[in-house]
Coordinates of C-alpha atoms and ligand atoms in Angstrom, one line a residue:
M1 CA -52.3 6.8 -5.6
L2 CA -51.2 3.3 -4.7
K3 CA -48.2 3.6 -7.1
L4 CA -47.2 6.9 -5.4
R5 CA -47.3 5.3 -1.9
K6 CA -45.2 2.4 -3.1
R7 CA -42.6 4.8 -4.4
S8 CA -42.3 6.8 -1.2
S9 CA -42.0 3.6 0.8
R10 CA -39.1 2.7 -1.4
T11 CA -37.3 5.9 -0.6
H12 CA -37.6 5.0 3.1
T13 CA -35.8 1.7 2.7
F14 CA -33.3 3.4 0.4
H15 CA -29.9 1.9 1.0
M16 CA -26.8 4.2 1.1
T17 CA -23.9 3.0 -0.9
A18 CA -20.4 3.0 0.6
Q19 CA -18.4 6.1 0.9
I20 CA -15.5 5.9 -1.6
I21 CA -12.1 6.7 -0.1
D22 CA -10.4 8.7 -2.8
G23 CA -6.8 7.6 -2.6
K24 CA -5.8 9.9 -5.5
A25 CA -7.1 13.0 -3.6
L26 CA -5.6 11.9 -0.3
A27 CA -2.3 11.1 -1.9
A28 CA -2.2 14.6 -3.4
E29 CA -2.8 16.0 0.1
V30 CA 0.1 13.9 1.5
R31 CA 2.3 14.9 -1.4
A32 CA 1.6 18.6 -1.0
E33 CA 2.5 18.4 2.7
V34 CA 5.7 16.5 1.9
A35 CA 6.5 19.1 -0.7
Q36 CA 6.0 21.9 1.9
R37 CA 8.2 20.2 4.5
T38 CA 10.8 19.4 1.8
A39 CA 11.1 23.1 1.0
T40 CA 11.6 23.9 4.7
L41 CA 14.3 21.2 5.0
K42 CA 16.0 22.5 1.8
A43 CA 16.1 26.0 3.2
S44 CA 18.1 24.5 6.1
G45 CA 20.5 23.0 3.6
I46 CA 19.3 19.4 3.3
T47 CA 17.7 18.1 0.1
P48 CA 16.0 14.7 0.7
G49 CA 17.3 12.2 -1.8
L50 CA 16.0 8.9 -3.0
A51 CA 17.9 6.4 -5.1
V52 CA 15.9 3.8 -7.0
I53 CA 17.6 0.7 -8.5
L54 CA 16.0 -1.3 -11.2
V55 CA 17.6 -4.5 -12.4
G56 CA 16.2 -6.0 -15.6
D57 CA 13.5 -4.8 -17.9
N58 CA 10.2 -5.9 -16.3
P59 CA 7.7 -3.5 -18.0
A60 CA 5.6 -3.1 -14.8
S61 CA 8.6 -2.4 -12.7
Q62 CA 9.8 0.2 -15.3
V63 CA 6.5 2.1 -14.9
Y64 CA 6.7 1.9 -11.1
V65 CA 10.2 3.2 -10.8
R66 CA 9.5 6.0 -13.3
N67 CA 6.5 7.1 -11.2
K68 CA 8.4 6.9 -8.0
V69 CA 11.3 9.1 -9.3
K70 CA 8.9 11.6 -10.9
A71 CA 6.9 11.8 -7.6
C72 CA 10.1 12.7 -5.8
T73 CA 11.2 15.4 -8.2
D74 CA 7.6 16.8 -8.3
C75 CA 7.8 17.5 -4.6
G76 CA 11.3 19.0 -4.8
M77 CA 13.4 16.0 -3.7
H78 CA 16.6 14.8 -5.3
S79 CA 16.1 11.5 -7.0
V80 CA 18.3 9.1 -9.0
L81 CA 17.3 6.1 -11.1
E82 CA 19.9 3.5 -11.6
Q83 CA 19.0 0.9 -14.3
Y84 CA 21.0 -2.2 -14.9
D85 CA 20.9 -5.1 -17.2
A86 CA 19.2 -8.3 -16.0
S87 CA 22.6 -10.0 -16.2
M88 CA 24.0 -7.8 -13.4
S89 CA 25.7 -9.9 -10.7
E90 CA 24.6 -10.0 -7.1
E91 CA 28.0 -8.9 -6.1
D92 CA 27.8 -5.8 -8.3
L93 CA 24.4 -5.0 -7.0
L94 CA 25.5 -5.3 -3.4
A95 CA 28.4 -3.0 -4.2
R96 CA 26.0 -0.4 -5.6
V97 CA 23.9 -0.6 -2.5
Q98 CA 27.0 -0.1 -0.3
S99 CA 28.1 2.9 -2.2
L100 CA 24.6 4.5 -1.9
N101 CA 24.7 3.7 1.8
A102 CA 27.8 5.9 2.0
D103 CA 26.4 8.6 -0.2
P104 CA 25.4 11.7 1.9
S105 CA 23.1 13.1 -0.8
I106 CA 21.0 9.9 -0.7
H107 CA 18.6 9.4 2.3
G108 CA 16.5 6.6 0.9
I109 CA 17.4 3.5 -1.1
L110 CA 14.8 1.4 -3.0
V111 CA 15.6 -1.7 -4.9
Q112 CA 12.6 -2.5 -7.1
L113 CA 11.3 -6.1 -6.7
P114 CA 11.2 -8.6 -8.2
L115 CA 14.9 -9.1 -8.9
P116 CA 16.2 -11.6 -11.5
A117 CA 16.3 -15.1 -10.1
H118 CA 20.1 -15.3 -9.8
I119 CA 20.0 -12.5 -7.2
N120 CA 19.1 -13.2 -3.6
A121 CA 16.5 -10.4 -3.0
Q122 CA 16.6 -10.7 0.8
K123 CA 20.3 -10.5 0.9
V124 CA 20.2 -7.3 -1.2
I125 CA 17.5 -5.8 1.1
E126 CA 19.5 -6.6 4.2
A127 CA 22.5 -4.8 2.6
I128 CA 20.5 -1.5 2.6
S129 CA 21.3 0.6 5.7
P130 CA 18.2 0.5 8.0
A131 CA 18.5 4.3 8.2
K132 CA 17.8 4.4 4.4
D133 CA 15.3 1.6 4.2
V134 CA 12.4 3.7 3.0
D135 CA 10.6 0.6 1.6
G136 CA 10.5 -0.8 5.2
F137 CA 11.5 -4.3 4.0
H138 CA 14.7 -4.7 6.0
V139 CA 14.5 -7.1 9.0
A140 CA 15.4 -4.2 11.2
S141 CA 12.3 -2.3 10.0
A142 CA 10.1 -5.4 10.3
G143 CA 11.4 -6.1 13.8
A144 CA 10.8 -2.5 14.8
L145 CA 7.2 -2.7 13.6
M146 CA 6.8 -6.0 15.4
T147 CA 8.1 -4.7 18.7
G148 CA 6.6 -1.2 18.5
L149 CA 9.9 0.6 18.0
P150 CA 10.3 3.5 15.6
G151 CA 11.2 2.5 12.1
F152 CA 10.2 2.7 8.4
L153 CA 6.7 1.3 7.7
P154 CA 6.2 -0.5 4.4
C155 CA 4.5 2.0 2.1
T156 CA 1.4 0.0 1.0
P157 CA 0.1 -0.9 4.4
Y158 CA 1.2 2.5 5.7
G159 CA -1.0 4.1 3.0
C160 CA -3.9 1.9 4.1
M161 CA -3.5 3.1 7.6
K162 CA -3.4 6.7 6.4
M163 CA -6.7 6.1 4.6
L164 CA -8.4 4.7 7.8
E165 CA -7.0 7.7 9.7
H166 CA -8.4 10.1 7.0
I167 CA -12.0 8.8 7.6
N168 CA -11.4 8.8 11.3
Y169 CA -12.0 5.1 11.6
P170 CA -12.0 4.1 15.2
L171 CA -9.9 0.9 15.1
K172 CA -9.8 0.3 18.8
G173 CA -11.6 -3.0 19.6
K174 CA -12.7 -3.5 16.0
H175 CA -12.2 -6.7 14.1
A176 CA -9.9 -6.4 11.1
V177 CA -9.5 -9.3 8.6
V178 CA -6.4 -9.1 6.5
I179 CA -6.4 -11.4 3.4
G180 CA -2.8 -12.2 2.4
R181 CA 0.3 -12.8 4.5
S182 CA 3.2 -11.4 2.4
N183 CA 6.1 -9.6 4.1
I184 CA 5.4 -6.5 2.1
V185 CA 1.7 -6.1 2.6
G186 CA -0.3 -8.7 4.6
K187 CA 1.9 -9.2 7.6
P188 CA 3.0 -5.6 8.2
M189 CA -0.7 -4.5 7.6
A190 CA -1.8 -6.9 10.4
M191 CA 0.9 -5.5 12.8
M192 CA -0.1 -1.9 12.1
L193 CA -3.8 -2.7 12.8
L194 CA -2.8 -4.5 15.9
A195 CA -0.8 -1.5 17.1
Q196 CA -4.0 0.5 16.8
D197 CA -5.8 -1.9 19.1
A198 CA -7.8 -3.8 16.5
T199 CA -8.4 -7.5 16.9
V200 CA -6.7 -9.0 13.8
T201 CA -7.3 -12.1 11.8
I202 CA -4.9 -13.0 9.0
C203 CA -6.4 -15.1 6.2
H204 CA -4.3 -16.7 3.4
S205 CA -4.3 -19.3 0.7
R206 CA -4.8 -22.2 3.1
T207 CA -7.7 -20.6 5.0
P208 CA -10.6 -23.0 4.4
D209 CA -13.6 -20.7 4.7
L210 CA -12.6 -17.1 3.9
K211 CA -16.2 -15.9 4.0
A212 CA -16.8 -17.1 7.6
H213 CA -14.0 -14.7 8.6
T214 CA -14.7 -11.7 6.4
L215 CA -18.4 -11.7 7.5
Q216 CA -17.2 -11.0 11.0
A217 CA -15.0 -8.1 9.9
D218 CA -15.4 -4.4 10.6
V219 CA -12.4 -3.8 8.4
I220 CA -11.3 -6.0 5.5
V221 CA -8.0 -5.5 3.7
A222 CA -7.6 -7.6 0.6
A223 CA -4.0 -8.1 -0.5
V224 CA -4.0 -11.3 -2.7
G225 CA -3.9 -10.5 -6.4
R226 CA -7.0 -12.3 -7.4
R227 CA -9.9 -10.4 -8.9
N228 CA -13.4 -10.8 -7.4
L229 CA -12.0 -12.6 -4.4
V230 CA -14.2 -10.5 -2.1
T231 CA -17.8 -10.4 -3.1
A232 CA -20.8 -8.6 -1.6
D233 CA -22.1 -11.8 0.2
M234 CA -18.8 -11.9 2.1
V235 CA -19.0 -8.4 3.6
K236 CA -20.8 -7.3 6.8
P237 CA -23.0 -4.2 6.1
G238 CA -21.1 -1.0 6.9
A239 CA -17.6 -2.6 6.9
A240 CA -14.6 -0.7 5.7
V241 CA -13.1 -2.5 2.7
L242 CA -9.6 -1.7 1.5
D243 CA -8.5 -3.2 -1.8
V244 CA -4.8 -3.6 -2.3
G245 CA -5.0 -6.0 -5.1
M246 CA -3.8 -5.1 -8.6
N247 CA -5.1 -7.3 -11.4
R248 CA -6.4 -7.0 -14.9
N249 CA -9.9 -7.9 -16.0
D250 CA -10.8 -9.6 -19.3
A251 CA -10.8 -6.2 -21.0
G252 CA -7.3 -5.6 -19.7
K253 CA -8.5 -2.9 -17.3
L254 CA -6.8 -2.5 -13.9
C255 CA -9.0 -3.9 -11.1
G256 CA -8.5 -5.0 -7.5
D257 CA -9.4 -8.1 -5.4
V258 CA -12.8 -6.7 -4.5
D259 CA -15.9 -6.9 -6.7
F260 CA -16.3 -3.1 -6.4
E261 CA -19.7 -2.7 -7.9
G262 CA -21.3 -5.4 -5.7
V263 CA -19.4 -4.6 -2.5
K264 CA -20.0 -0.9 -2.6
E265 CA -23.7 -1.6 -2.0
V266 CA -23.0 -3.3 1.3
A267 CA -19.8 -1.7 2.7
G268 CA -19.6 1.5 4.6
Y269 CA -16.4 2.5 3.1
I270 CA -14.5 1.2 0.1
T271 CA -11.3 2.0 -1.8
P272 CA -11.5 1.9 -5.7
V273 CA -8.9 0.4 -8.0
P274 CA -7.4 2.4 -9.7
G275 CA -7.3 5.5 -7.6
G276 CA -7.2 3.9 -4.1
V277 CA -4.3 2.2 -2.4
G278 CA -2.0 2.5 -5.4
P279 CA -1.4 6.3 -5.3
M280 CA -1.1 6.1 -1.5
T281 CA 1.8 3.8 -1.8
I282 CA 3.9 6.3 -3.6
A283 CA 2.8 9.1 -1.3
M284 CA 4.0 7.2 1.7
L285 CA 7.3 6.4 0.0
L286 CA 7.8 10.2 -0.3
A287 CA 6.8 10.6 3.4
N288 CA 9.4 7.9 4.4
T289 CA 12.1 9.6 2.3
L290 CA 11.4 12.9 3.9
Q291 CA 11.5 11.2 7.3
A292 CA 14.9 9.6 6.5
A293 CA 16.3 13.0 5.5
T294 CA 14.8 14.6 8.7
N295 CA 16.3 11.8 10.9
R296 CA 19.8 12.8 9.6
Ligands
NAD1 P1 1.9 -12.2 -2.7 O1 1.7 -13.0 -3.9 O2 3.2 -12.1 -2.1 O3 0.9 -12.6 -1.5 C1 -0.4 -13.0 -1.8 C2 -1.1 -13.5 -0.6 O4 -2.4 -13.9 -0.9 C3 -0.4 -14.8 0.0 O5 0.0 -14.5 1.3 C4 -1.4 -15.9 -0.1 O6 -1.4 -16.7 1.0 C5 -2.7 -15.1 -0.2 N1 -3.7 -15.9 -1.0 C6 -3.5 -16.4 -2.3 N2 -4.7 -17.0 -2.7 C7 -5.6 -16.8 -1.7 C8 -6.9 -17.1 -1.6 N3 -7.6 -17.7 -2.5 N4 -7.6 -16.7 -0.4 C9 -6.9 -16.0 0.5 N5 -5.6 -15.7 0.4 C10 -5.0 -16.0 -0.7 O7 1.3 -10.7 -3.1 P2 1.6 -9.3 -2.4 O8 2.9 -8.8 -2.8 O9 1.3 -9.3 -1.0 O10 0.5 -8.4 -3.2 C11 -0.9 -8.8 -3.1 C12 -1.6 -8.0 -4.2 O11 -1.4 -6.6 -3.9 C13 -1.1 -8.2 -5.6 O12 -2.2 -8.0 -6.5 C14 -0.2 -7.0 -5.8 O13 -0.1 -6.6 -7.2 C15 -0.9 -5.9 -5.0 N6 0.0 -4.9 -4.5 C16 -0.5 -3.6 -4.7 C17 0.3 -2.5 -4.2 C18 -0.2 -1.2 -4.4 O14 0.5 -0.2 -4.3 N7 -1.5 -1.0 -4.7 C19 1.5 -2.8 -3.6 C20 1.9 -4.1 -3.4 C21 1.1 -5.1 -3.8

């Protein structure tokens, strides 16, 4: 009798684990919508086109560019992959970008980073026409985001926003803590959250007490590249936790910045790695490419 009662009281204090935001499923939805709108645009005589440039033979970059090109063709877009030797000069790369800027069959240009050390990456990005800057890394795109003007949003933070939108997360007045301040993830992420009326804190490598900040957060976005950076004791119960990080664990398996197993017991929402932010990044690249073609 006593045992039974104990059991039933346990069910009353039963704790719900976080709702997992399925980035793979949501990305498939976005891609299906892009494919549909691409078909409509094609019927009116415009085929959205993406050019991807890879310089050198970084194995991770090779996988990324192949996935990006395949995603484009899968949804009916035109896509070209230009691969060059690591010894390519900056001048030659700039000339390729200029020629793609002038190519009417290309609406989006993506130069895969990192570039070899002898090439000034920022200079190459600034050479891309802002109208074709589907990665959203050009200063014109960054400036537009900063000032609230229309422009291309960097795909990874854009994908994070799409995930929050998908769960109808009410950002207005909520406290968001972004961990990481890079130009491609952390900073644009903070700007997008701010544009949705969140109160935003940006933490980084010189933040002395990360936990003091994350414990105050309704939304945490981890974009560092260090596994188990965010643990359960750092998360306020019910918080939404978005994991951008891409790391390998000791077994060589892909993992994020968040201790998923621990944090999912505390958070209200959580994105897994793999199958979270990663697939969303490619989906938003397709959305940006479609947008670039539509703008024409
Ligand atoms: P980055 O190296 O440019 O920036 C990392 C940031 O983390 C820096 O701003 C740094 O200040 C901060 N940082 C470092 N150590 C810290 C610490 N101990 N505490 C708090 N902050 C710390 O990296 P990035 O390009 O912004 O990428 C971040 C992570 O996201 C990487 O793992 C990367 O692979 C991943 N990423 C994933 C996708 C995706 O599609 N899923 C896309 C881009 C990047």
